PDB file of C-alpha atoms in Angstrom:
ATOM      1  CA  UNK A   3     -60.998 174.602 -14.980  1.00 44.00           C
ATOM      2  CA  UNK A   4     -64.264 174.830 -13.175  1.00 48.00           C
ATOM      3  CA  UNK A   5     -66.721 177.173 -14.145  1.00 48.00           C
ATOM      4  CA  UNK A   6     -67.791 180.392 -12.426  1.00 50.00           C
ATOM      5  CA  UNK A   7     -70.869 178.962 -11.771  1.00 51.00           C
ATOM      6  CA  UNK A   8     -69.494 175.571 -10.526  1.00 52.00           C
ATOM      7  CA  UNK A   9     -69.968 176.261  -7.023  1.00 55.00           C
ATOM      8  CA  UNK A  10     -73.756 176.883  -6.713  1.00 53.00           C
ATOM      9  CA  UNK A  11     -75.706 175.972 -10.354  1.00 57.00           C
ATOM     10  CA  UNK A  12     -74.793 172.197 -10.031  1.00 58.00           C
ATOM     11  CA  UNK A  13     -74.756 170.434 -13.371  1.00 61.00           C
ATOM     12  CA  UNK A  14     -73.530 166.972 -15.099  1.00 63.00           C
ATOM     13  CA  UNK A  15     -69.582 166.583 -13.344  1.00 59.00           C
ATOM     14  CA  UNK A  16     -66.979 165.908 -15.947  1.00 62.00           C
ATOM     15  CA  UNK A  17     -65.204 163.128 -15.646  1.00 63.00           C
ATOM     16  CA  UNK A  18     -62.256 163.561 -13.022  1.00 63.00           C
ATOM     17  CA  UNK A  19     -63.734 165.949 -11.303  1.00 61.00           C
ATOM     18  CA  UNK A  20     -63.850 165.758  -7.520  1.00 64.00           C
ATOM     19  CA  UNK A  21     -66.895 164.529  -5.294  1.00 65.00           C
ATOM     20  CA  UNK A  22     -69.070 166.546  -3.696  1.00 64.00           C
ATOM     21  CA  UNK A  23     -68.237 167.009  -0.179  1.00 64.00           C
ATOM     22  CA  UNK A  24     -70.242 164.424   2.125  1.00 78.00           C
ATOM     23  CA  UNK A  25     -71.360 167.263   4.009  1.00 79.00           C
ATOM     24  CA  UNK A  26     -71.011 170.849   4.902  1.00 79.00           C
ATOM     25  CA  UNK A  27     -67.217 171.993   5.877  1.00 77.00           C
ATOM     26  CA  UNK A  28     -65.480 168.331   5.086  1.00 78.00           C
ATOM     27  CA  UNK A  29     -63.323 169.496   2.305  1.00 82.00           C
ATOM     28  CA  UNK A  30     -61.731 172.144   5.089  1.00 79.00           C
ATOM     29  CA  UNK A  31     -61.794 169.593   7.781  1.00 80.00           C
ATOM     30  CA  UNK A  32     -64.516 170.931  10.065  1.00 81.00           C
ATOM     31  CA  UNK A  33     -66.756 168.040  11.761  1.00 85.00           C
ATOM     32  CA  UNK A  34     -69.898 167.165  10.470  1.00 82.00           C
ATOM     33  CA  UNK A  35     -71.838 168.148  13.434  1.00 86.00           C
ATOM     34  CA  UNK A  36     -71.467 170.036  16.822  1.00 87.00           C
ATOM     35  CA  UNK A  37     -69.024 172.717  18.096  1.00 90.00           C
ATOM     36  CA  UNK A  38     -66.427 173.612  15.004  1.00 86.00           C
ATOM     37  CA  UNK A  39     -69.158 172.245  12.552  1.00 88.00           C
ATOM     38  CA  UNK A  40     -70.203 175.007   9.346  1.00 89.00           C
ATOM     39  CA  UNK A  41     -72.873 176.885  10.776  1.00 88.00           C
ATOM     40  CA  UNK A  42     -76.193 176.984   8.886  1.00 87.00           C
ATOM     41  CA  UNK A  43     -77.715 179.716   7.032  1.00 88.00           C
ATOM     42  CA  UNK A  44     -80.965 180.171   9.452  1.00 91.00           C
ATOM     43  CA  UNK A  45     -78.005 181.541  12.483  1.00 93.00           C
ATOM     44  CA  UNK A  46     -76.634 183.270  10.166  1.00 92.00           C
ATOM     45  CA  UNK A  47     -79.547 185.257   9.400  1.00 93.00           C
ATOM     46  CA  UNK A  48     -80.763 185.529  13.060  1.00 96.00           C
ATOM     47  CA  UNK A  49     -77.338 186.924  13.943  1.00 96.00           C
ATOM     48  CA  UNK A  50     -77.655 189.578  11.659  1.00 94.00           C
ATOM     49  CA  UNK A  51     -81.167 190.541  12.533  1.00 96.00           C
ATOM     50  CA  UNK A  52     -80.340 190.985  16.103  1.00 97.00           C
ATOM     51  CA  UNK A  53     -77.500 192.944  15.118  1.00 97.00           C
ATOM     52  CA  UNK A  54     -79.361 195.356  13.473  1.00 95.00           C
ATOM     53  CA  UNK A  55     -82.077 195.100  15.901  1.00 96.00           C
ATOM     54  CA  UNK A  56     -79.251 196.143  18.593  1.00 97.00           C
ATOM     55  CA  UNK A  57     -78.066 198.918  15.908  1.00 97.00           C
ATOM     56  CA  UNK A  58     -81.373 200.321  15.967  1.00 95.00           C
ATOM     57  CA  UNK A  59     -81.614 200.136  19.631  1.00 96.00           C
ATOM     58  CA  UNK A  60     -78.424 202.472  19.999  1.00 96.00           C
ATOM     59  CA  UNK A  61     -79.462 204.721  17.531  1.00 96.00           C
ATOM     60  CA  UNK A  62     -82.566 205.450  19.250  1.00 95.00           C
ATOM     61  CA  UNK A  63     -80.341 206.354  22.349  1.00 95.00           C
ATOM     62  CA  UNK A  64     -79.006 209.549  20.418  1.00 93.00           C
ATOM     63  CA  UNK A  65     -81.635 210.379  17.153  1.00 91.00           C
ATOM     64  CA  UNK A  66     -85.185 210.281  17.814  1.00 90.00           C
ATOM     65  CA  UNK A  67     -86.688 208.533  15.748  1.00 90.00           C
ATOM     66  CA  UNK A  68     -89.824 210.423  13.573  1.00 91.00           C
ATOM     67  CA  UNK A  69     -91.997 208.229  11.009  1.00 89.00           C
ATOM     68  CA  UNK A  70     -93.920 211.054  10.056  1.00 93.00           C
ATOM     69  CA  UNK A  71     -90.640 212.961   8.721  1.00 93.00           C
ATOM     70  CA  UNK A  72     -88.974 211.835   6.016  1.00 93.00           C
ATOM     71  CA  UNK A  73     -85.527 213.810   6.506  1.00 93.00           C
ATOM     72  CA  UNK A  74     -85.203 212.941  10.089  1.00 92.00           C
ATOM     73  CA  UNK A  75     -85.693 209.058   9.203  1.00 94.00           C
ATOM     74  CA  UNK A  76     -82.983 209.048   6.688  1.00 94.00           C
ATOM     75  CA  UNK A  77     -80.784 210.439   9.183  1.00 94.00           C
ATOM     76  CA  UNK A  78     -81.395 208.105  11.582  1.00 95.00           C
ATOM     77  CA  UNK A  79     -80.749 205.102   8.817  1.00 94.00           C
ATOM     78  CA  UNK A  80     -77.685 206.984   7.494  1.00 95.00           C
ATOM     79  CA  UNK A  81     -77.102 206.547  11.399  1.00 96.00           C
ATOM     80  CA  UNK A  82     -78.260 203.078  12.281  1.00 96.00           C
ATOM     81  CA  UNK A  83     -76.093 201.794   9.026  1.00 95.00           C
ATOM     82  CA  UNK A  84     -73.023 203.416  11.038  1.00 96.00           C
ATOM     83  CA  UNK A  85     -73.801 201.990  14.280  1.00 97.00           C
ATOM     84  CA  UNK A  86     -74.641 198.749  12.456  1.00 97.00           C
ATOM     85  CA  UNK A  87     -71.018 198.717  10.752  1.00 96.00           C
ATOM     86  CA  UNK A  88     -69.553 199.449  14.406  1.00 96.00           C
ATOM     87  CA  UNK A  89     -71.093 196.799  16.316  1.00 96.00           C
ATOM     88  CA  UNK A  90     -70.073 194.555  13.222  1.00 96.00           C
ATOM     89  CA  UNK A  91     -66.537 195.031  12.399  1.00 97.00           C
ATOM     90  CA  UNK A  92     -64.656 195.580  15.935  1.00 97.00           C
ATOM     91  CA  UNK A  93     -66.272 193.132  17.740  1.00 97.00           C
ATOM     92  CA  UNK A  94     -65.490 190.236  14.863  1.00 96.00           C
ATOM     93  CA  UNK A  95     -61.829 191.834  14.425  1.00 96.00           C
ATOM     94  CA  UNK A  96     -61.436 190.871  17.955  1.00 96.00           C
ATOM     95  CA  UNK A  97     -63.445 188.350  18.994  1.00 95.00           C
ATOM     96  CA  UNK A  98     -64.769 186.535  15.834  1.00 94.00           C
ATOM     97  CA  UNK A  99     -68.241 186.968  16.950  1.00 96.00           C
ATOM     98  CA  UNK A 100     -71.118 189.813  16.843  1.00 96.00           C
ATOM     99  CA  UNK A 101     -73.933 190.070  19.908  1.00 96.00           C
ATOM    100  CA  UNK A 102     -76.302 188.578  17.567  1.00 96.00           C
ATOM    101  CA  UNK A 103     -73.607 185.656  16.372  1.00 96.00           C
ATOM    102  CA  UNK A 104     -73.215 185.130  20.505  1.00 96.00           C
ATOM    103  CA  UNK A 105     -76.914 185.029  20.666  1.00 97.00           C
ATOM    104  CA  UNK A 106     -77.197 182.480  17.963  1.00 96.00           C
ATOM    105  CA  UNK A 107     -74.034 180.558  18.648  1.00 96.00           C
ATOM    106  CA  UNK A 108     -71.813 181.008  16.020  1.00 95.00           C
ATOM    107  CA  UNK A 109     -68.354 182.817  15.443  1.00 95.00           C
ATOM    108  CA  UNK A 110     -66.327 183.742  12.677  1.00 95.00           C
ATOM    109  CA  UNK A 111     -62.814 181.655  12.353  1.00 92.00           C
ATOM    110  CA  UNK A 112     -59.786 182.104   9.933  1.00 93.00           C
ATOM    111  CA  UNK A 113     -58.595 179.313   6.992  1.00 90.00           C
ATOM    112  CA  UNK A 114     -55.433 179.811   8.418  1.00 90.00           C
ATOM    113  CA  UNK A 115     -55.946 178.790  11.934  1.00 84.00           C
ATOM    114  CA  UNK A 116     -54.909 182.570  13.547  1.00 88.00           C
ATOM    115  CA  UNK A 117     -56.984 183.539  16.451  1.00 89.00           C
ATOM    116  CA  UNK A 118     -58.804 186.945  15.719  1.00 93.00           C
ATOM    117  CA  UNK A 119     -60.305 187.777  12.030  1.00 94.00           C
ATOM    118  CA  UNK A 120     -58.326 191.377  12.136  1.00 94.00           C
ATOM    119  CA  UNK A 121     -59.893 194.278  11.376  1.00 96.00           C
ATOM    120  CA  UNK A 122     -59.121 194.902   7.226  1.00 95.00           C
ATOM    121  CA  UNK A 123     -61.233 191.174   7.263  1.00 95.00           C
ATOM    122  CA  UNK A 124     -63.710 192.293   9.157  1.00 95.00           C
ATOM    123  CA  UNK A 125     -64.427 195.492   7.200  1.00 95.00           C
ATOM    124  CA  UNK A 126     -64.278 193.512   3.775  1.00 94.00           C
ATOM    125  CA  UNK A 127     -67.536 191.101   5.376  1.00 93.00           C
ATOM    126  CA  UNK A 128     -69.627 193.984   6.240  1.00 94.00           C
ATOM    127  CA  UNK A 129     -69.056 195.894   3.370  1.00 93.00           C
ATOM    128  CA  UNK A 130     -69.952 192.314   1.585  1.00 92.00           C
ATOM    129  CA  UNK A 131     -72.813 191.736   3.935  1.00 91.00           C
ATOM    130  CA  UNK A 132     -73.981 195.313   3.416  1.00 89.00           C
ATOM    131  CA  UNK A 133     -74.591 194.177  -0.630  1.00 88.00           C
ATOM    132  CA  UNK A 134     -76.441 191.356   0.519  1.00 85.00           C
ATOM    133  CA  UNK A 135     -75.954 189.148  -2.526  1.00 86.00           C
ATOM    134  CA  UNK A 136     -72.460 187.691  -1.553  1.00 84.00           C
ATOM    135  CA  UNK A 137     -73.581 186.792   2.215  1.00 84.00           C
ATOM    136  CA  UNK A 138     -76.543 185.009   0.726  1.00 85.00           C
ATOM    137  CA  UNK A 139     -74.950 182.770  -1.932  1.00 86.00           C
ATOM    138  CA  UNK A 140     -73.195 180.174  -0.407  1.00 84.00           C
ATOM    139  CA  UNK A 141     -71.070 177.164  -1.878  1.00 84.00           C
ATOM    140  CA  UNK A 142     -71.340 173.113  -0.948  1.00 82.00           C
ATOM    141  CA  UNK A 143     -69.632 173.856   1.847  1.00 83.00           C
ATOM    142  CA  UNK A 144     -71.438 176.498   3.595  1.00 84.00           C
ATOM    143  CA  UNK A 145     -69.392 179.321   3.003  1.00 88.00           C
ATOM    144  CA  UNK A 146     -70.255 182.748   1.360  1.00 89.00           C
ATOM    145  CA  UNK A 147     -68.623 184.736  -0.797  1.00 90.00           C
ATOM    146  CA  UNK A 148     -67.724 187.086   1.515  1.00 89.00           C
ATOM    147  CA  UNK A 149     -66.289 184.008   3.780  1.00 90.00           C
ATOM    148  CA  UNK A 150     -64.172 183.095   0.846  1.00 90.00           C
ATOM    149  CA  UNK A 151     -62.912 186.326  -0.459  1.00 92.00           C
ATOM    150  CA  UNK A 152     -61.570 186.836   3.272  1.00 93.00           C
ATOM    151  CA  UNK A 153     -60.477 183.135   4.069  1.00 92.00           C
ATOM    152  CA  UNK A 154     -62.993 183.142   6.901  1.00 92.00           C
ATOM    153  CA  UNK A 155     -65.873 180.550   7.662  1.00 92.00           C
ATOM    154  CA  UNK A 156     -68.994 180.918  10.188  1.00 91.00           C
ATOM    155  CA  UNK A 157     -68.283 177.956  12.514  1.00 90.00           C
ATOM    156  CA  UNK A 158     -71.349 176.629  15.655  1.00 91.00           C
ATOM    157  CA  UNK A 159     -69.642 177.304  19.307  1.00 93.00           C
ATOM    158  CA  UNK A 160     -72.274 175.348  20.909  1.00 89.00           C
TER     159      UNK A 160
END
């Protein structure tokens, strides 16, 4: 049995063990390069900045707002968090892809080969994402925690 490490803290293989993938996504048959290939962490972190960038954006059409007060700025994070959550989860239920993820050219796709994420997936990622720590630690091939707890990997559309 591997340890709970084994996927990120690399350390002497025992013998048996199996080979490190060649490259990103080859152990769950996803090309090497191109459309369908993993997507790399740098999208992935330019999606979610323009999501929250569009969050923001939408927020401002309904709460002012006001650096200079402290209690209207935590309402309009409490707020922007909400939006945030909203532009997150129904359009990658649906469509396996955020406006930032379209901007950057990536989409979420399912292990199992079915066409939309679903929503209870979709919710379990950005509550993941919203922690931070499981979207940013990623395994040899590409994936995050969050990816794996939900069968899901980010996959390049262009």
């Amino acid at each position: 049995m591997a340890r709970w490490t084994g996927e990120w803290l690399s350390g002497p293989r025992p013998a048996g063990a199996e080979e490190p993938p060649g490259w990103r996504g080859e152990r769950l048959g996803l090309p090497e390069q191109g459309v369908g290939s993993v997507a790399g962490g740098g999208a992935r972190l330019v999606g979610l900045l323009v999501d929250l960038v569009v969050a923001s954006l939408l927020t401002s059409l309904f709460i002012r707002p006001d650096l200079q007060n402290t209690a209207a700025m935590q309402s309009y994070n409490l707020w922007s968090v909400a939006v945030w959550a909203i532009v997150t989860v129904i359009p990658v239920s649906f469509f396996g892809f955020t406006a930032g993820m379209a901007v950057t050219g990536i989409r979420v796709a399912r292990l199992d080969g079915a066409q939309m994420v679903g929503v209870p997936r979709a919710i379990v990622r950005a509550a993941l994402t919203f922690v931070i720590i499981p979207a940013a630690i990623r395994n040899a091939d590409g994936r995050s925690w969050l990816d794996r707890v939900t069968g899901t990997v980010v996959i390049r559309m262009r």
